Tab-separated table of C-alpha atoms in Angstrom:
chain	number	residue	atom	x	y	z
A	15	UNK	CA	-24.803	-52.675	7.486
A	16	UNK	CA	-25.280	-54.435	10.832
A	17	UNK	CA	-22.986	-57.295	9.766
A	18	UNK	CA	-19.956	-55.004	9.689
A	19	UNK	CA	-20.665	-53.731	13.197
A	20	UNK	CA	-21.261	-57.232	14.543
A	21	UNK	CA	-18.023	-58.509	13.050
A	22	UNK	CA	-16.140	-55.531	14.478
A	23	UNK	CA	-17.668	-55.997	17.928
A	24	UNK	CA	-17.144	-59.770	18.037
A	25	UNK	CA	-13.964	-60.332	16.067
A	26	UNK	CA	-12.477	-62.893	18.461
A	27	UNK	CA	-15.648	-64.970	18.544
A	28	UNK	CA	-15.785	-64.821	14.753
A	29	UNK	CA	-12.227	-66.137	14.357
A	30	UNK	CA	-12.780	-68.937	16.865
A	31	UNK	CA	-15.987	-69.983	15.122
A	32	UNK	CA	-14.302	-69.836	11.707
A	33	UNK	CA	-11.514	-72.061	12.969
A	34	UNK	CA	-13.972	-74.531	14.478
A	35	UNK	CA	-16.104	-74.608	11.329
A	36	UNK	CA	-13.316	-74.916	8.750
A	37	UNK	CA	-10.523	-76.614	10.664
A	38	UNK	CA	-8.227	-74.018	9.114
A	39	UNK	CA	-5.412	-72.012	10.618
A	40	UNK	CA	-5.627	-68.374	11.720
A	41	UNK	CA	-2.669	-66.002	11.459
A	42	UNK	CA	-2.500	-62.636	13.203
A	43	UNK	CA	-0.694	-59.793	11.479
A	44	UNK	CA	0.494	-56.442	12.831
A	45	UNK	CA	0.573	-54.161	9.797
A	46	UNK	CA	-1.466	-53.824	6.612
A	47	UNK	CA	1.646	-54.124	4.445
A	48	UNK	CA	1.486	-57.880	5.019
A	49	UNK	CA	0.325	-59.611	1.767
A	50	UNK	CA	-2.999	-61.201	2.662
A	51	UNK	CA	-3.267	-62.591	-0.881
A	52	UNK	CA	-0.638	-65.247	-0.133
A	53	UNK	CA	-2.394	-66.277	3.072
A	54	UNK	CA	-5.734	-66.689	1.316
A	55	UNK	CA	-3.903	-68.678	-1.352
A	56	UNK	CA	-2.729	-70.982	1.445
A	57	UNK	CA	-6.244	-71.232	2.967
A	58	UNK	CA	-5.052	-69.412	6.096
A	59	UNK	CA	-7.317	-66.742	7.618
A	60	UNK	CA	-5.424	-63.470	8.173
A	61	UNK	CA	-6.719	-61.318	11.034
A	62	UNK	CA	-5.187	-58.013	11.987
A	63	UNK	CA	-4.091	-57.709	15.601
A	64	UNK	CA	-5.736	-54.706	17.228
A	65	UNK	CA	-5.654	-53.303	20.737
A	66	UNK	CA	-8.729	-52.555	22.814
A	67	UNK	CA	-9.857	-49.014	23.592
A	68	UNK	CA	-10.405	-48.362	27.285
A	69	UNK	CA	-8.645	-51.560	28.347
A	70	UNK	CA	-5.678	-51.480	30.737
A	71	UNK	CA	-2.333	-52.028	29.011
A	72	UNK	CA	-0.126	-52.184	32.107
A	73	UNK	CA	0.508	-55.885	31.562
A	74	UNK	CA	2.661	-55.000	28.549
A	75	UNK	CA	5.033	-52.698	30.465
A	76	UNK	CA	7.468	-55.491	31.301
A	77	UNK	CA	7.803	-56.365	27.623
A	78	UNK	CA	7.645	-53.100	25.674
A	79	UNK	CA	8.699	-49.530	26.476
A	80	UNK	CA	6.051	-47.268	27.989
A	81	UNK	CA	7.359	-44.555	25.664
A	82	UNK	CA	6.103	-46.560	22.678
A	83	UNK	CA	2.735	-45.743	21.159
A	84	UNK	CA	-0.363	-46.933	23.043
A	85	UNK	CA	-1.530	-48.874	19.987
A	86	UNK	CA	1.559	-51.109	19.969
A	87	UNK	CA	1.346	-51.613	23.733
A	88	UNK	CA	-2.379	-52.339	23.583
A	89	UNK	CA	-1.908	-54.930	20.826
A	90	UNK	CA	0.663	-56.759	22.924
A	91	UNK	CA	-1.451	-56.408	26.069
A	92	UNK	CA	-4.431	-58.071	24.387
A	93	UNK	CA	-2.200	-60.980	23.457
A	94	UNK	CA	-0.773	-61.281	26.966
A	95	UNK	CA	-4.331	-61.329	28.326
A	96	UNK	CA	-5.128	-64.334	26.152
A	97	UNK	CA	-7.560	-62.559	23.835
A	98	UNK	CA	-5.745	-63.976	20.799
A	99	UNK	CA	-5.297	-67.524	22.097
A	100	UNK	CA	-6.833	-68.891	18.893
A	101	UNK	CA	-3.927	-67.773	16.680
A	102	UNK	CA	-1.805	-70.458	15.037
A	103	UNK	CA	0.738	-67.965	13.789
A	104	UNK	CA	1.798	-64.325	13.705
A	105	UNK	CA	3.552	-62.313	11.018
A	106	UNK	CA	4.595	-58.789	10.176
A	107	UNK	CA	5.874	-56.905	7.161
A	108	UNK	CA	8.483	-54.233	7.910
A	109	UNK	CA	6.761	-51.641	10.074
A	110	UNK	CA	7.616	-48.889	12.536
A	111	UNK	CA	9.878	-49.542	15.520
A	112	UNK	CA	6.988	-49.696	17.993
A	113	UNK	CA	4.957	-52.306	16.116
A	114	UNK	CA	8.128	-54.307	15.450
A	115	UNK	CA	8.772	-54.450	19.187
A	116	UNK	CA	5.206	-55.648	19.808
A	117	UNK	CA	5.811	-58.439	17.281
A	118	UNK	CA	9.168	-59.450	18.745
A	119	UNK	CA	7.773	-59.478	22.287
A	120	UNK	CA	4.823	-61.560	21.059
A	121	UNK	CA	7.247	-64.047	19.506
A	122	UNK	CA	9.115	-64.400	22.789
A	123	UNK	CA	6.277	-64.444	25.309
A	124	UNK	CA	3.349	-65.811	23.286
A	125	UNK	CA	4.830	-68.670	21.270
A	126	UNK	CA	2.743	-69.993	18.387
A	127	UNK	CA	3.264	-72.662	15.728
A	128	UNK	CA	4.519	-70.195	13.168
A	129	UNK	CA	5.956	-66.694	13.069
A	130	UNK	CA	7.512	-64.757	10.232
A	131	UNK	CA	9.054	-61.343	9.596
A	132	UNK	CA	8.861	-60.074	6.004
A	133	UNK	CA	11.702	-57.685	5.250
A	134	UNK	CA	9.825	-55.478	2.837
A	135	UNK	CA	11.686	-52.324	1.745
A	136	UNK	CA	11.101	-49.598	4.299
A	137	UNK	CA	12.121	-47.135	1.623
A	138	UNK	CA	9.265	-47.747	-0.800
A	139	UNK	CA	10.776	-45.191	-3.193
A	140	UNK	CA	14.150	-46.956	-3.349
A	141	UNK	CA	15.653	-48.303	-6.559
A	142	UNK	CA	15.238	-52.055	-6.921
A	143	UNK	CA	12.344	-52.145	-4.465
A	144	UNK	CA	10.064	-54.265	-6.656
A	145	UNK	CA	12.632	-56.983	-7.308
A	146	UNK	CA	13.729	-57.040	-3.687
A	147	UNK	CA	10.219	-57.336	-2.278
A	148	UNK	CA	9.293	-60.012	-4.800
A	149	UNK	CA	12.235	-62.033	-3.493
A	150	UNK	CA	11.001	-61.588	0.070
A	151	UNK	CA	7.531	-62.804	-0.952
A	152	UNK	CA	9.059	-65.908	-2.551
A	153	UNK	CA	10.690	-66.718	0.791
A	154	UNK	CA	7.452	-65.991	2.671
A	155	UNK	CA	5.509	-68.343	0.383
A	156	UNK	CA	8.119	-71.068	0.812
A	157	UNK	CA	7.995	-70.615	4.586
A	158	UNK	CA	4.203	-71.015	4.566
A	159	UNK	CA	4.502	-74.127	2.391
A	160	UNK	CA	6.919	-75.667	4.874
A	161	UNK	CA	4.643	-74.812	7.819
A	162	UNK	CA	1.489	-76.126	6.159
A	163	UNK	CA	3.057	-79.099	4.383
A	164	UNK	CA	1.585	-78.168	1.007
A	165	UNK	CA	2.427	-76.368	-2.207
A	166	UNK	CA	0.951	-72.970	-3.019
A	167	UNK	CA	0.386	-73.052	-6.779
A	168	UNK	CA	-0.189	-70.241	-9.257
A	169	UNK	CA	-3.869	-71.227	-9.242
A	170	UNK	CA	-3.875	-70.810	-5.460
A	171	UNK	CA	-2.284	-67.380	-5.805
A	172	UNK	CA	-4.884	-66.414	-8.404
A	173	UNK	CA	-7.576	-67.389	-5.905
A	174	UNK	CA	-5.998	-65.356	-3.112
A	175	UNK	CA	-5.484	-62.338	-5.361
A	176	UNK	CA	-9.086	-62.496	-6.548
A	177	UNK	CA	-10.485	-62.636	-2.998
A	178	UNK	CA	-8.490	-59.631	-1.785
A	179	UNK	CA	-8.866	-57.631	-5.009
A	180	UNK	CA	-12.654	-57.978	-4.979
A	181	UNK	CA	-12.731	-56.844	-1.371
A	182	UNK	CA	-10.729	-53.702	-1.994
A	183	UNK	CA	-12.466	-52.850	-5.259
A	184	UNK	CA	-15.859	-53.157	-3.554
A	185	UNK	CA	-14.820	-50.806	-0.773
A	186	UNK	CA	-13.650	-48.256	-3.332
A	187	UNK	CA	-17.072	-48.449	-4.990
A	188	UNK	CA	-18.756	-47.849	-1.635
A	189	UNK	CA	-16.479	-44.876	-0.902
A	190	UNK	CA	-17.842	-43.183	-4.040
A	191	UNK	CA	-21.133	-42.704	-2.190
A	192	UNK	CA	-19.331	-40.679	0.474
A	193	UNK	CA	-18.733	-37.976	-2.137
A	194	UNK	CA	-22.443	-37.161	-2.242
A	195	UNK	CA	-23.690	-33.893	-0.743
A	196	UNK	CA	-25.539	-36.159	1.684
A	197	UNK	CA	-23.244	-39.190	2.031
A	198	UNK	CA	-25.011	-42.544	1.961
A	199	UNK	CA	-22.875	-43.870	4.819
A	200	UNK	CA	-21.414	-42.218	7.887
A	201	UNK	CA	-17.776	-42.119	8.891
A	202	UNK	CA	-18.520	-44.588	11.682
A	203	UNK	CA	-20.092	-47.046	9.259
A	204	UNK	CA	-17.135	-46.643	6.910
A	205	UNK	CA	-14.692	-47.385	9.732
A	206	UNK	CA	-16.623	-50.524	10.675
A	207	UNK	CA	-16.560	-51.694	7.060
A	208	UNK	CA	-12.762	-51.477	6.862
A	209	UNK	CA	-12.141	-52.714	10.408
A	210	UNK	CA	-14.308	-55.790	9.828
A	211	UNK	CA	-12.589	-56.503	6.507
A	212	UNK	CA	-9.316	-56.909	8.414
A	213	UNK	CA	-10.675	-59.421	10.944
A	214	UNK	CA	-13.087	-61.625	8.956
A	215	UNK	CA	-12.943	-64.013	6.025
A	216	UNK	CA	-12.973	-61.713	3.005
A	217	UNK	CA	-15.128	-64.150	1.045
A	218	UNK	CA	-17.934	-63.605	3.528
A	219	UNK	CA	-17.111	-59.912	3.769
A	220	UNK	CA	-17.299	-59.607	-0.027
A	221	UNK	CA	-20.859	-60.923	-0.032
A	222	UNK	CA	-21.889	-58.266	2.490
A	223	UNK	CA	-20.133	-55.555	0.461
A	224	UNK	CA	-21.874	-56.608	-2.743
A	225	UNK	CA	-25.235	-56.477	-0.995
A	226	UNK	CA	-24.476	-53.014	0.387
A	227	UNK	CA	-23.484	-51.725	-3.057
A	228	UNK	CA	-26.946	-52.619	-4.374
A	229	UNK	CA	-28.606	-50.776	-1.468
A	230	UNK	CA	-26.574	-47.562	-1.413
A	231	UNK	CA	-28.159	-45.756	-4.404
A	232	UNK	CA	-31.453	-45.599	-2.490
A	233	UNK	CA	-30.046	-45.410	1.042
A	234	UNK	CA	-30.707	-42.222	3.006
A	235	UNK	CA	-28.903	-41.314	6.209
A	236	UNK	CA	-31.361	-39.570	8.510
A	237	UNK	CA	-29.013	-36.873	9.767
A	238	UNK	CA	-27.610	-33.521	8.720
A	239	UNK	CA	-24.200	-33.787	7.054
A	240	UNK	CA	-22.810	-30.595	8.578
A	241	UNK	CA	-19.074	-29.954	8.272
A	242	UNK	CA	-17.397	-32.394	5.889
A	243	UNK	CA	-14.435	-33.723	7.851
A	244	UNK	CA	-11.378	-35.745	6.921
A	245	UNK	CA	-9.281	-37.817	9.328
A	246	UNK	CA	-5.555	-37.862	8.584
A	247	UNK	CA	-3.221	-39.785	10.795
A	248	UNK	CA	-1.937	-42.844	12.559
A	249	UNK	CA	-3.707	-46.167	12.824
A	250	UNK	CA	-7.209	-45.228	13.948
A	251	UNK	CA	-9.936	-47.687	14.886
A	252	UNK	CA	-11.431	-45.389	17.534
A	253	UNK	CA	-15.108	-45.910	16.789
A	254	UNK	CA	-16.144	-44.234	20.033
A	255	UNK	CA	-14.465	-40.979	18.989
A	256	UNK	CA	-15.887	-41.160	15.468
A	257	UNK	CA	-19.384	-41.738	16.818
A	258	UNK	CA	-19.003	-38.889	19.311
A	259	UNK	CA	-18.054	-36.417	16.565
A	260	UNK	CA	-20.847	-37.503	14.231
A	261	UNK	CA	-23.617	-38.008	16.777
A	262	UNK	CA	-22.722	-36.298	20.035
A	263	UNK	CA	-21.802	-32.699	19.243
A	264	UNK	CA	-23.930	-29.563	19.216
A	265	UNK	CA	-22.852	-28.890	15.613
A	266	UNK	CA	-23.378	-31.499	12.872
A	267	UNK	CA	-20.340	-33.065	11.222
A	268	UNK	CA	-19.585	-36.099	9.080
A	269	UNK	CA	-16.317	-37.843	8.314
A	270	UNK	CA	-16.491	-38.141	4.533
A	271	UNK	CA	-12.989	-39.528	3.921
A	272	UNK	CA	-9.811	-40.511	5.746
A	273	UNK	CA	-6.161	-41.265	5.121
A	274	UNK	CA	-5.050	-43.990	7.503
A	275	UNK	CA	-4.705	-47.776	7.511
A	276	UNK	CA	-8.196	-48.557	8.861
A	277	UNK	CA	-9.588	-46.486	6.034
A	278	UNK	CA	-8.988	-45.675	2.395
A	279	UNK	CA	-5.209	-46.178	2.513
A	280	UNK	CA	-5.852	-49.894	3.022
A	281	UNK	CA	-7.558	-50.415	-0.344
A	282	UNK	CA	-7.041	-47.334	-2.507
A	283	UNK	CA	-4.821	-48.289	-5.449
A	284	UNK	CA	-5.751	-50.655	-8.281
A	285	UNK	CA	-4.214	-54.121	-8.506
A	286	UNK	CA	-2.463	-54.759	-11.834
A	287	UNK	CA	-2.340	-58.510	-12.553
A	288	UNK	CA	0.565	-60.174	-14.330
A	289	UNK	CA	1.965	-63.599	-15.107
A	290	UNK	CA	4.372	-63.235	-12.193
A	291	UNK	CA	1.850	-63.201	-9.354
A	292	UNK	CA	4.300	-62.401	-6.574
A	293	UNK	CA	5.757	-59.493	-8.551
A	294	UNK	CA	2.242	-58.092	-9.011
A	295	UNK	CA	1.530	-58.433	-5.290
A	296	UNK	CA	4.837	-56.748	-4.412
A	297	UNK	CA	4.094	-53.841	-6.737
A	298	UNK	CA	0.608	-53.312	-5.268
A	299	UNK	CA	1.890	-52.962	-1.697
A	300	UNK	CA	4.842	-50.778	-2.608
A	301	UNK	CA	2.722	-48.434	-4.749
A	302	UNK	CA	-0.168	-47.943	-2.317
A	303	UNK	CA	-0.612	-44.537	-0.622
A	304	UNK	CA	2.252	-44.801	1.864
A	305	UNK	CA	2.275	-44.749	5.618
A	306	UNK	CA	4.309	-41.746	6.872
A	307	UNK	CA	6.927	-44.199	8.178
A	308	UNK	CA	7.636	-45.077	4.539
A	309	UNK	CA	6.866	-41.758	2.806
A	310	UNK	CA	10.431	-40.586	2.186
A	311	UNK	CA	12.623	-39.017	0.898
A	312	UNK	CA	9.816	-37.319	-1.058
A	313	UNK	CA	6.418	-36.879	0.583
A	314	UNK	CA	4.342	-38.521	-2.141
A	315	UNK	CA	1.335	-38.902	0.138
A	316	UNK	CA	0.520	-35.193	0.304
A	317	UNK	CA	-0.649	-34.953	-3.308
A	318	UNK	CA	-2.886	-37.957	-2.631
A	319	UNK	CA	-4.354	-36.157	0.396
A	320	UNK	CA	-4.986	-33.096	-1.773
A	321	UNK	CA	-6.866	-35.229	-4.296
A	322	UNK	CA	-9.016	-36.728	-1.540
A	323	UNK	CA	-9.798	-33.268	-0.160
A	324	UNK	CA	-10.947	-32.107	-3.578
A	325	UNK	CA	-12.884	-35.242	-4.544
A	326	UNK	CA	-14.726	-35.525	-1.231
A	327	UNK	CA	-15.272	-31.782	-0.799
A	328	UNK	CA	-13.510	-31.734	2.569
A	329	UNK	CA	-14.067	-28.584	4.639
A	330	UNK	CA	-11.846	-29.335	7.646
A	331	UNK	CA	-9.435	-31.997	8.870
A	332	UNK	CA	-8.825	-33.788	12.144
A	333	UNK	CA	-5.187	-34.867	12.491
A	334	UNK	CA	-5.219	-37.997	14.644
A	335	UNK	CA	-1.795	-38.856	16.018
A	336	UNK	CA	-1.144	-41.832	18.254
A	337	UNK	CA	0.691	-40.610	21.346
A	338	UNK	CA	4.462	-41.115	20.910
A	339	UNK	CA	4.067	-41.991	17.194
A	340	UNK	CA	7.437	-40.857	15.837
A	341	UNK	CA	6.690	-41.083	12.074
A	342	UNK	CA	3.584	-38.944	12.418
A	343	UNK	CA	5.266	-36.473	14.766
A	344	UNK	CA	7.830	-35.876	12.015
A	345	UNK	CA	5.069	-35.670	9.415
A	346	UNK	CA	2.735	-33.251	11.213
A	347	UNK	CA	4.682	-29.952	10.763
A	348	UNK	CA	4.947	-30.385	6.991
A	349	UNK	CA	1.338	-31.585	6.809
A	350	UNK	CA	0.111	-28.512	8.683
A	351	UNK	CA	1.960	-26.243	6.266
A	352	UNK	CA	0.489	-28.138	3.326
A	353	UNK	CA	-3.065	-27.857	4.673
A	354	UNK	CA	-2.525	-24.141	5.314
A	355	UNK	CA	-1.589	-23.755	1.645
A	356	UNK	CA	-4.812	-25.555	0.690
A	357	UNK	CA	-6.780	-23.306	3.076
A	358	UNK	CA	-8.085	-26.336	4.985
A	359	UNK	CA	-8.560	-25.725	8.735
A	360	UNK	CA	-7.345	-28.562	10.937
A	361	UNK	CA	-7.240	-29.669	14.536
A	362	UNK	CA	-4.523	-31.931	15.951
A	363	UNK	CA	-5.468	-34.609	18.467
A	364	UNK	CA	-2.869	-36.756	20.199
A	365	UNK	CA	-4.908	-39.769	21.219
A	366	UNK	CA	-4.434	-42.746	23.486
A	367	UNK	CA	-6.445	-45.962	23.828
A	368	UNK	CA	-6.825	-45.182	27.539
A	369	UNK	CA	-8.325	-41.701	27.074
A	370	UNK	CA	-12.147	-41.707	26.793
A	371	UNK	CA	-13.440	-39.976	23.674
A	372	UNK	CA	-15.690	-37.778	25.810
A	373	UNK	CA	-12.674	-35.815	27.043
A	374	UNK	CA	-12.166	-34.563	23.491
A	375	UNK	CA	-15.758	-33.469	22.959
A	376	UNK	CA	-15.390	-29.856	24.099
A	377	UNK	CA	-12.199	-29.368	22.101
A	378	UNK	CA	-13.656	-30.666	18.842
A	379	UNK	CA	-16.856	-28.655	19.349
A	380	UNK	CA	-14.810	-25.488	19.830
A	381	UNK	CA	-12.888	-26.217	16.625
A	382	UNK	CA	-16.110	-26.691	14.646
A	383	UNK	CA	-17.631	-23.543	16.144
A	384	UNK	CA	-14.575	-21.537	15.107
A	385	UNK	CA	-14.779	-22.915	11.588
A	386	UNK	CA	-18.489	-22.071	11.297
A	387	UNK	CA	-17.818	-18.516	12.482
A	388	UNK	CA	-15.172	-18.084	9.778
A	389	UNK	CA	-17.404	-19.304	6.952
């Protein structure tokens, strides 16, 4: 388990060492809708661009609106500070306005060898979405081939698909152990598993996952489970907050499941292979549990959340919304109504990378105390 924490803590050092060891190229991406399979097929290491909790983001103010979410501003700030100076390229698949602006500002002020914008359908329920996105992936593959000076064959795509598929299937197997009355891993450990999978070579990550799967049947977490919590919300890699809730409160609690892109949403649906590799990749990304920015006109995600609540025996939810996150602000009222119908108590937190987790301690404790009194 320590490998996942070490990779999460030292992601920049890892990428630099990988680049030195392999001589390969590293590409930073801004949203998990970017098809990592094609990058692995091209022998390029994809690493997700994250911000840094507790780090000043003022340097980004000249390049991105202060009214944009702190995550987008923090991502750009880390780039402007030189933390991602090892990147050979950057790319994004159609994302929210705030992350798009971070990408465009990065392109302008932090030039790299290669940059690419994938115009994936923002309306993932739209007619013709599969054919359209397949066409975009053809152009993305051709762009990579031109940059790298090599052909990406079907055999290469099979390799990339296999690497990513194994990674996501292994994480789904591990998540099964979170259903236990006494989960075999904590919410913090789960977050570090997913976070590290987005910033390391998945071949190495897969080996660590396989080892963990063999250990989990006999693994005991020496702590009381307490209230079984679910996180629902925006991008959330706030390990300090997760640790505070699980280890620093007067009442015990454990995050047993989550619906966000540094959690189960990243790997949940099965990959269906086909002779047309790019069509299969396009279908996987379009059919995954959607981000609220893409969950329209019908809210398909809510039934998925209900299934998670039932399968993981969730007793209460924490709604984590990035400050100024427009898609989630629009989503929250309907989500609250839905949770009320399911009789699931919830607490909404508008969080910011600059706000220490400790400031939220009293509020979360009060929420848990109220829930315990009602039981």
